[in-house]
Short mmCIF file of C-alpha atoms and ligand atoms in Angstrom, two decimals:
data_model
loop_
_atom_site.label_atom_id
_atom_site.label_comp_id
_atom_site.label_asym_id
_atom_site.label_seq_id
_atom_site.Cartn_x
_atom_site.Cartn_y
_atom_site.Cartn_z
CA MET A 5 -141.37 100.77 -69.41
CA LEU A 6 -140.34 104.24 -68.26
CA LYS A 7 -143.97 105.30 -68.41
CA GLU A 8 -145.00 102.57 -65.95
CA ASN A 9 -142.10 103.42 -63.67
CA ILE A 10 -143.13 107.09 -63.64
CA GLN A 11 -146.68 106.09 -62.77
CA GLN A 12 -145.52 103.81 -59.98
CA VAL A 13 -143.29 106.46 -58.41
CA LEU A 14 -146.11 109.01 -58.74
CA ALA A 15 -148.44 106.63 -56.88
CA GLU A 16 -145.82 106.17 -54.15
CA ILE A 17 -145.31 109.93 -53.83
CA GLU A 18 -149.01 110.48 -53.23
CA GLN A 19 -148.94 108.05 -50.30
CA LEU A 20 -145.83 109.46 -48.59
CA LYS A 21 -145.90 110.08 -44.84
CA ALA A 22 -143.27 111.47 -42.46
CA ASN A 23 -143.49 111.92 -38.68
CA ASN A 24 -140.42 114.02 -38.20
CA GLU A 25 -137.64 115.90 -39.97
CA LYS A 26 -135.42 112.82 -40.07
CA GLU A 27 -138.01 110.68 -41.86
CA LEU A 28 -138.72 113.54 -44.24
CA GLU A 29 -135.06 113.94 -45.11
CA ASP A 30 -134.85 110.20 -45.82
CA LEU A 31 -137.75 110.54 -48.27
CA ARG A 32 -136.16 113.53 -49.96
CA ILE A 33 -132.96 111.56 -50.43
CA LYS A 34 -134.88 108.49 -51.67
CA TYR A 35 -136.71 110.42 -54.42
CA LEU A 36 -135.03 113.75 -55.16
CA SER A 37 -131.32 113.46 -54.43
CA LYS A 38 -128.69 112.88 -57.12
CA LYS A 39 -129.04 109.14 -56.69
CA GLY A 40 -132.76 109.28 -55.96
CA ALA A 41 -135.52 107.46 -57.83
CA ILE A 42 -136.65 110.49 -59.85
CA THR A 43 -133.12 111.39 -60.93
CA ASN A 44 -132.72 107.77 -62.09
CA LEU A 45 -135.84 108.11 -64.21
CA MET A 46 -134.48 111.35 -65.65
CA ASN A 47 -131.34 109.48 -66.68
CA GLU A 48 -133.40 106.77 -68.36
CA PHE A 49 -135.23 109.54 -70.28
CA ARG A 50 -132.09 110.08 -72.41
CA ASN A 51 -132.65 106.70 -74.08
CA VAL A 52 -136.28 107.29 -74.94
CA SER A 53 -137.26 107.40 -78.61
CA ALA A 54 -137.93 110.81 -80.17
CA GLU A 55 -141.70 110.34 -80.56
CA GLN A 56 -142.08 109.42 -76.83
CA LYS A 57 -139.95 112.31 -75.59
CA ARG A 58 -142.68 114.90 -75.39
CA GLU A 59 -145.22 112.77 -73.53
CA LEU A 60 -142.70 111.29 -71.08
CA GLY A 61 -140.94 114.64 -70.60
CA ILE A 62 -144.19 116.20 -69.45
CA ALA A 63 -144.91 113.20 -67.18
CA LEU A 64 -141.44 113.35 -65.66
CA ASN A 65 -141.62 117.09 -64.98
CA LYS A 66 -144.99 116.60 -63.38
CA LEU A 67 -143.58 113.81 -61.21
CA LYS A 68 -140.73 116.01 -60.06
CA THR A 69 -143.01 118.91 -59.10
CA GLU A 70 -145.45 116.57 -57.39
CA ALA A 71 -142.58 115.09 -55.38
CA GLN A 72 -141.28 118.51 -54.37
CA ASP A 73 -144.75 119.73 -53.46
CA LYS A 74 -145.38 116.63 -51.38
CA ILE A 75 -142.09 117.00 -49.50
CA ASN A 76 -142.86 120.69 -48.84
CA GLN A 77 -146.33 119.86 -47.67
CA LEU A 78 -145.02 117.18 -45.29
CA ARG A 79 -142.41 119.63 -43.96
CA GLU A 80 -145.12 122.16 -43.18
CA GLN A 81 -147.15 119.52 -41.36
CA ILE A 82 -144.19 118.53 -39.20
CA GLN A 83 -143.41 122.13 -38.36
CA THR A 84 -146.93 122.99 -37.31
CA LYS A 85 -147.05 119.82 -35.21
CA CYS A 86 -143.86 120.87 -33.36
CA ALA A 87 -145.19 124.37 -32.86
CA ALA A 88 -148.36 122.94 -31.34
CA VAL A 89 -146.34 120.88 -28.89
CA ASP A 90 -144.25 123.93 -28.03
CA THR A 91 -147.28 126.05 -27.23
CA ASP A 92 -148.51 123.38 -24.77
CA ILE A 93 -145.63 124.38 -22.50
CA ASP A 94 -146.56 127.48 -20.56
CA LEU A 95 -143.26 129.06 -19.68
CA THR A 96 -144.92 131.78 -17.62
CA ARG A 97 -146.48 129.29 -15.23
CA THR A 98 -145.03 129.19 -11.69
CA ALA A 99 -142.96 126.11 -10.98
CA TYR A 100 -144.37 123.36 -8.78
CA PRO A 101 -143.40 124.18 -5.18
CA THR A 102 -140.44 122.23 -3.85
CA PRO A 103 -141.59 120.53 -0.66
CA LEU A 104 -139.73 122.17 2.21
CA GLY A 105 -138.95 120.64 5.56
CA THR A 106 -140.32 122.26 8.69
CA ARG A 107 -138.59 123.34 11.86
CA HIS A 108 -138.91 120.87 14.68
CA PRO A 109 -141.25 122.17 17.42
CA ILE A 110 -138.41 121.86 19.96
CA SER A 111 -136.23 124.09 17.74
CA LEU A 112 -139.06 126.58 17.30
CA VAL A 113 -139.58 126.90 21.04
CA ARG A 114 -135.84 126.89 21.78
CA ASN A 115 -135.37 129.76 19.31
CA GLU A 116 -138.24 131.64 20.89
CA ILE A 117 -136.69 131.20 24.37
CA ILE A 118 -133.27 132.31 23.07
CA ASP A 119 -134.89 135.32 21.44
CA ILE A 120 -136.58 136.43 24.66
CA PHE A 121 -133.48 136.07 26.83
CA THR A 122 -131.11 137.68 24.35
CA ARG A 123 -133.42 140.69 24.33
CA LEU A 124 -132.99 140.75 28.12
CA GLY A 125 -129.20 140.91 27.72
CA PHE A 126 -128.24 137.24 28.01
CA SER A 127 -125.67 135.74 25.66
CA LEU A 128 -125.37 132.10 24.57
CA ALA A 129 -123.02 129.52 26.07
CA ASP A 130 -122.46 125.89 25.18
CA GLY A 131 -120.87 122.79 26.69
CA PRO A 132 -120.33 119.11 25.87
CA GLU A 133 -123.09 116.49 26.17
CA VAL A 134 -120.57 113.84 27.18
CA GLU A 135 -119.31 115.34 30.41
CA ASP A 136 -117.26 114.52 33.45
CA ASP A 137 -118.44 114.09 37.03
CA LEU A 138 -116.63 117.27 38.05
CA HIS A 139 -118.80 119.64 35.98
CA VAL A 140 -122.12 117.81 36.24
CA PHE A 141 -122.00 117.02 39.97
CA THR A 142 -118.96 118.00 42.01
CA LYS A 143 -118.77 121.68 41.04
CA MET A 144 -122.53 121.87 41.28
CA ASN A 145 -122.28 121.01 44.96
CA PHE A 146 -123.72 117.50 44.81
CA ALA A 147 -122.80 115.43 47.87
CA ALA A 148 -120.60 112.41 47.18
CA ASP A 149 -123.50 110.06 47.96
CA HIS A 150 -126.18 112.04 46.09
CA PRO A 151 -128.61 109.65 44.33
CA ALA A 152 -128.15 111.46 40.97
CA ARG A 153 -124.65 110.00 40.91
CA ASP A 154 -126.26 106.59 40.81
CA MET A 155 -126.56 104.52 37.62
CA GLN A 156 -130.31 104.37 38.13
CA ASP A 157 -130.53 108.06 37.31
CA THR A 158 -127.51 108.88 35.16
CA PHE A 159 -125.94 107.26 32.09
CA PHE A 160 -122.29 106.38 32.57
CA VAL A 161 -120.08 105.81 29.55
CA GLU A 162 -118.26 102.47 29.24
CA ASP A 163 -114.60 102.36 28.30
CA SER A 164 -113.38 100.23 25.36
CA LYS A 165 -113.15 97.13 27.62
CA GLY A 166 -116.81 97.47 28.58
CA SER A 167 -116.28 98.54 32.15
CA VAL A 168 -118.14 101.59 33.38
CA GLU A 169 -116.09 104.75 33.53
CA LYS A 170 -117.47 106.51 36.62
CA ASN A 171 -116.06 109.83 35.53
CA VAL A 172 -117.50 109.99 32.00
CA ILE A 173 -121.23 110.56 31.85
CA LEU A 174 -123.97 111.92 29.62
CA ARG A 175 -124.88 115.19 31.29
CA SER A 176 -128.12 114.94 33.21
CA HIS A 177 -128.71 118.69 33.25
CA THR A 178 -127.35 121.79 31.54
CA SER A 179 -126.15 123.12 34.91
CA SER A 180 -122.78 121.62 33.94
CA VAL A 181 -122.42 124.49 31.48
CA GLN A 182 -122.66 126.91 34.44
CA ALA A 183 -119.48 125.35 35.84
CA ARG A 184 -117.73 125.57 32.47
CA VAL A 185 -118.64 129.24 31.99
CA MET A 186 -117.58 130.25 35.51
CA GLU A 187 -114.24 128.46 35.10
CA HIS A 188 -113.35 130.68 32.18
CA GLN A 189 -115.04 133.93 32.94
CA GLN A 190 -115.22 136.29 35.89
CA PRO A 191 -118.47 138.22 36.59
CA PRO A 192 -120.45 139.92 35.29
CA ILE A 193 -121.80 136.73 33.70
CA ARG A 194 -125.18 136.64 32.00
CA VAL A 195 -125.68 133.53 29.86
CA ILE A 196 -128.26 131.04 28.76
CA CYS A 197 -127.22 127.53 27.76
CA PRO A 198 -129.66 125.55 25.62
CA GLY A 199 -128.87 121.87 25.12
CA ARG A 200 -129.79 118.22 25.27
CA VAL A 201 -129.62 116.27 28.52
CA TYR A 202 -129.90 112.56 29.31
CA ARG A 203 -131.49 110.65 32.18
CA ASN A 204 -131.80 106.95 32.77
CA GLU A 205 -135.61 106.87 32.62
CA THR A 206 -137.99 104.35 31.12
CA ILE A 207 -139.49 105.92 28.01
CA THR A 208 -143.19 106.71 28.48
CA ALA A 209 -145.58 109.47 27.41
CA ARG A 210 -144.36 111.57 30.36
CA ALA A 211 -140.66 110.72 30.59
CA HIS A 212 -137.86 110.20 28.13
CA CYS A 213 -134.21 109.20 28.32
CA PHE A 214 -133.24 112.50 26.69
CA PHE A 215 -134.80 115.93 26.56
CA HIS A 216 -133.79 119.57 26.23
CA GLN A 217 -133.15 122.28 28.76
CA VAL A 218 -132.23 125.94 28.79
CA GLU A 219 -130.04 126.95 31.70
CA GLY A 220 -129.81 130.57 32.78
CA LEU A 221 -127.04 132.08 34.89
CA TYR A 222 -126.53 135.65 36.06
CA ILE A 223 -123.68 136.59 38.38
CA ASP A 224 -122.69 140.09 39.39
CA LYS A 225 -122.45 142.29 42.46
CA ASN A 226 -125.72 142.68 44.40
CA VAL A 227 -127.83 140.27 42.38
CA SER A 228 -130.96 139.51 44.37
CA PHE A 229 -133.90 137.12 44.33
CA ALA A 230 -136.06 140.05 43.19
CA ASP A 231 -133.96 140.28 39.99
CA LEU A 232 -134.56 136.58 39.37
CA LYS A 233 -138.27 136.91 39.92
CA GLN A 234 -138.56 139.88 37.59
CA VAL A 235 -136.65 138.26 34.74
CA LEU A 236 -138.73 135.09 35.03
CA LEU A 237 -141.96 137.09 35.08
CA LEU A 238 -140.90 138.90 31.90
CA PHE A 239 -140.01 135.60 30.30
CA ALA A 240 -143.36 134.00 31.23
CA GLN A 241 -145.31 136.96 29.87
CA GLU A 242 -143.35 137.05 26.62
CA MET A 243 -143.75 133.32 26.15
CA PHE A 244 -147.35 132.79 27.26
CA GLY A 245 -148.97 136.23 27.02
CA LYS A 246 -149.11 139.50 28.94
CA ASP A 247 -151.73 138.32 31.45
CA THR A 248 -149.61 135.40 32.64
CA GLN A 249 -148.87 135.34 36.37
CA ILE A 250 -146.09 133.47 38.12
CA ARG A 251 -145.83 131.75 41.48
CA LEU A 252 -142.66 130.57 43.20
CA ARG A 253 -142.74 127.57 45.53
CA PRO A 254 -139.83 126.67 47.82
CA SER A 255 -137.83 123.72 46.56
CA TYR A 256 -134.39 122.15 46.80
CA PHE A 257 -131.43 121.90 44.40
CA PRO A 258 -127.85 121.25 45.59
CA PHE A 259 -126.54 124.21 43.55
CA THR A 260 -129.00 126.92 44.60
CA GLU A 261 -129.98 128.33 47.97
CA PRO A 262 -132.73 129.35 48.38
CA SER A 263 -134.30 127.29 45.60
CA ALA A 264 -137.73 127.47 44.05
CA GLU A 265 -139.96 125.94 41.45
CA MET A 266 -141.93 128.30 39.30
CA ASP A 267 -145.52 127.85 38.17
CA ILE A 268 -147.37 129.98 35.65
CA SER A 269 -151.08 130.66 35.73
CA CYS A 270 -152.73 128.07 33.49
CA HIS A 271 -153.00 129.73 30.07
CA ILE A 272 -155.77 127.35 29.04
CA CYS A 273 -158.31 128.30 31.68
CA GLY A 274 -156.68 131.60 32.66
CA GLY A 275 -156.18 130.34 36.24
CA LYS A 276 -159.79 129.32 36.87
CA GLY A 277 -158.96 125.62 36.98
CA CYS A 278 -159.32 122.97 34.26
CA SER A 279 -158.28 119.38 33.59
CA PHE A 280 -154.98 120.58 32.10
CA CYS A 281 -153.86 122.22 35.35
CA LYS A 282 -155.64 119.56 37.42
CA ASN A 283 -157.99 122.27 38.67
CA THR A 284 -155.22 124.13 40.47
CA GLY A 285 -155.03 127.06 38.02
CA TRP A 286 -151.21 126.69 37.94
CA VAL A 287 -148.67 124.68 35.89
CA GLU A 288 -145.03 124.15 36.78
CA ILE A 289 -142.46 125.29 34.24
CA LEU A 290 -138.98 125.59 35.77
CA GLY A 291 -136.56 125.32 38.67
CA CYS A 292 -134.49 128.26 39.93
CA GLY A 293 -132.72 129.85 42.85
CA MET A 294 -129.79 131.92 44.07
CA VAL A 295 -126.48 130.31 43.15
CA ASP A 296 -125.15 128.54 46.26
CA PRO A 297 -121.96 130.31 47.49
CA ASN A 298 -120.30 126.87 47.53
CA VAL A 299 -120.79 126.64 43.76
CA LEU A 300 -119.25 130.07 43.24
CA GLU A 301 -116.23 129.12 45.33
CA LEU A 302 -115.84 125.70 43.65
CA CYS A 303 -115.82 127.49 40.28
CA GLY A 304 -113.29 130.13 41.33
CA ILE A 305 -115.59 133.10 41.98
CA ASP A 306 -115.42 135.09 45.23
CA SER A 307 -118.77 134.55 46.94
CA LYS A 308 -118.18 137.48 49.31
CA VAL A 309 -118.11 139.89 46.38
CA TYR A 310 -120.49 138.29 43.95
CA SER A 311 -123.91 136.69 44.06
CA GLY A 312 -126.11 135.34 41.31
CA TYR A 313 -129.17 133.46 40.27
CA ALA A 314 -129.72 130.43 38.06
CA PHE A 315 -132.70 128.79 36.48
CA GLY A 316 -133.30 125.73 34.34
CA LEU A 317 -136.31 125.06 32.17
CA GLY A 318 -137.34 122.09 30.06
CA ILE A 319 -138.00 122.94 26.42
CA GLU A 320 -140.32 119.94 26.01
CA ARG A 321 -142.32 121.16 29.01
CA ILE A 322 -142.76 124.64 27.53
CA THR A 323 -143.62 123.12 24.13
CA ASN A 324 -146.21 120.88 25.79
CA LEU A 325 -147.85 123.89 27.34
CA LYS A 326 -147.70 126.02 24.21
CA TYR A 327 -148.82 123.42 21.68
CA MET A 328 -150.43 120.85 24.00
CA VAL A 329 -148.39 117.90 22.83
CA LYS A 330 -149.49 115.26 25.31
CA ASP A 331 -146.98 112.52 24.52
CA LEU A 332 -143.26 113.30 24.91
CA ARG A 333 -142.32 110.49 22.54
CA MET A 334 -143.76 112.40 19.59
CA PHE A 335 -140.81 114.79 19.76
CA SER A 336 -138.34 112.08 18.80
CA GLU A 337 -140.41 109.79 16.57
CA ASN A 338 -140.15 112.16 13.61
CA ASP A 339 -143.60 111.33 12.27
CA GLU A 340 -144.03 113.74 9.37
CA ARG A 341 -147.73 114.21 10.09
CA PHE A 342 -146.81 115.59 13.50
CA LEU A 343 -143.87 117.68 12.28
CA ASN A 344 -145.89 119.20 9.42
CA GLU A 345 -148.35 120.64 11.91
CA PHE A 346 -145.74 123.21 12.85
CA VAL A 347 -145.35 124.68 9.34
CA SER A 348 -147.28 127.83 10.08
CA ALA A 349 -146.38 128.02 13.74
CA ASN A 350 -143.46 130.32 13.09
N1 LIG B 1751 -130.65 121.60 36.88
C1 LIG B 1751 -131.99 121.58 37.38
C2 LIG B 1751 -132.71 120.37 36.81
O1 LIG B 1751 -132.23 119.79 35.89
C3 LIG B 1751 -132.74 122.83 37.03
C4 LIG B 1751 -132.20 124.06 37.70
C5 LIG B 1751 -131.23 124.81 37.08
C6 LIG B 1751 -132.66 124.44 38.94
C7 LIG B 1751 -130.74 125.96 37.70
C8 LIG B 1751 -132.17 125.55 39.57
C9 LIG B 1751 -131.23 126.31 38.94
O2 LIG B 1751 -133.76 120.00 37.28
#
């Protein structure tokens, strides 16, 4: 009886398989622990008759060694399998790159503009986007019946009852920041004010209901139009290249006198004329002029002592020229394919 049992356990031992340490430990317990199958057989051995003792003793010892060898062999297999898995992981390999966002082209160009003007001695100023009539229009010398004060051109904010609050508006230009700076600071003043502005326009490829401007303001004693021209020439050459030329055309703004619009020589054809500049060789980039003495007085600055210049440029316009983005709407649609094109731009 014991002989058959030994044979059966031996047959089982030969077939043993374990996939991991846990399964192996279960097998060890099943066969070799104090309550395991082999120990049970050893206990039965006590009752075996004297003449069978030798033969069965040898068989039992053999079974025990076989079992131990098998367990050891399985353990080795499991360990080499784990080691193989471990070596598949290359810890020296560089990690997969984390996808990074890119700077918006408007931010890139705005930063470039800020960089140029801060090198020329301008500091940064800021003002609210939701403004009052006083700073956007009145202090900027707009006549009471100026069309910009009309709802066709400017967004007015409604009060909680839904009626239009004529005094609360979304600023339609960053010139409002001029008024805010002059209220709090006496000359010399040399600031640029980048920011978003809003106009009641139908959204098309060429117009949008919001866009971005950078306002410039310099007020001191003896500031002349020549100073304005020189600073704008430096800006144009830094932004579009050393060969860039500028041209000033007379214009009108309520807050500057004289006023001008500035063109740069077309950087695509170098001024020879192409479809981009409509064969004129020039493209318009900003409005500027000498601060109207009325504006200085309205903002508490003595116009007999001080004079100044101001300019305002559209960041979208400059970005269009630099990167040839034809459709303004692309700047606010946030299409990743468009935004990702600016990864290496800066
Ligand atoms: N505020 C003007 C505009 O929005 C630009 C400008 C600013 C012109 C300063 C002259 C001086 O069109």
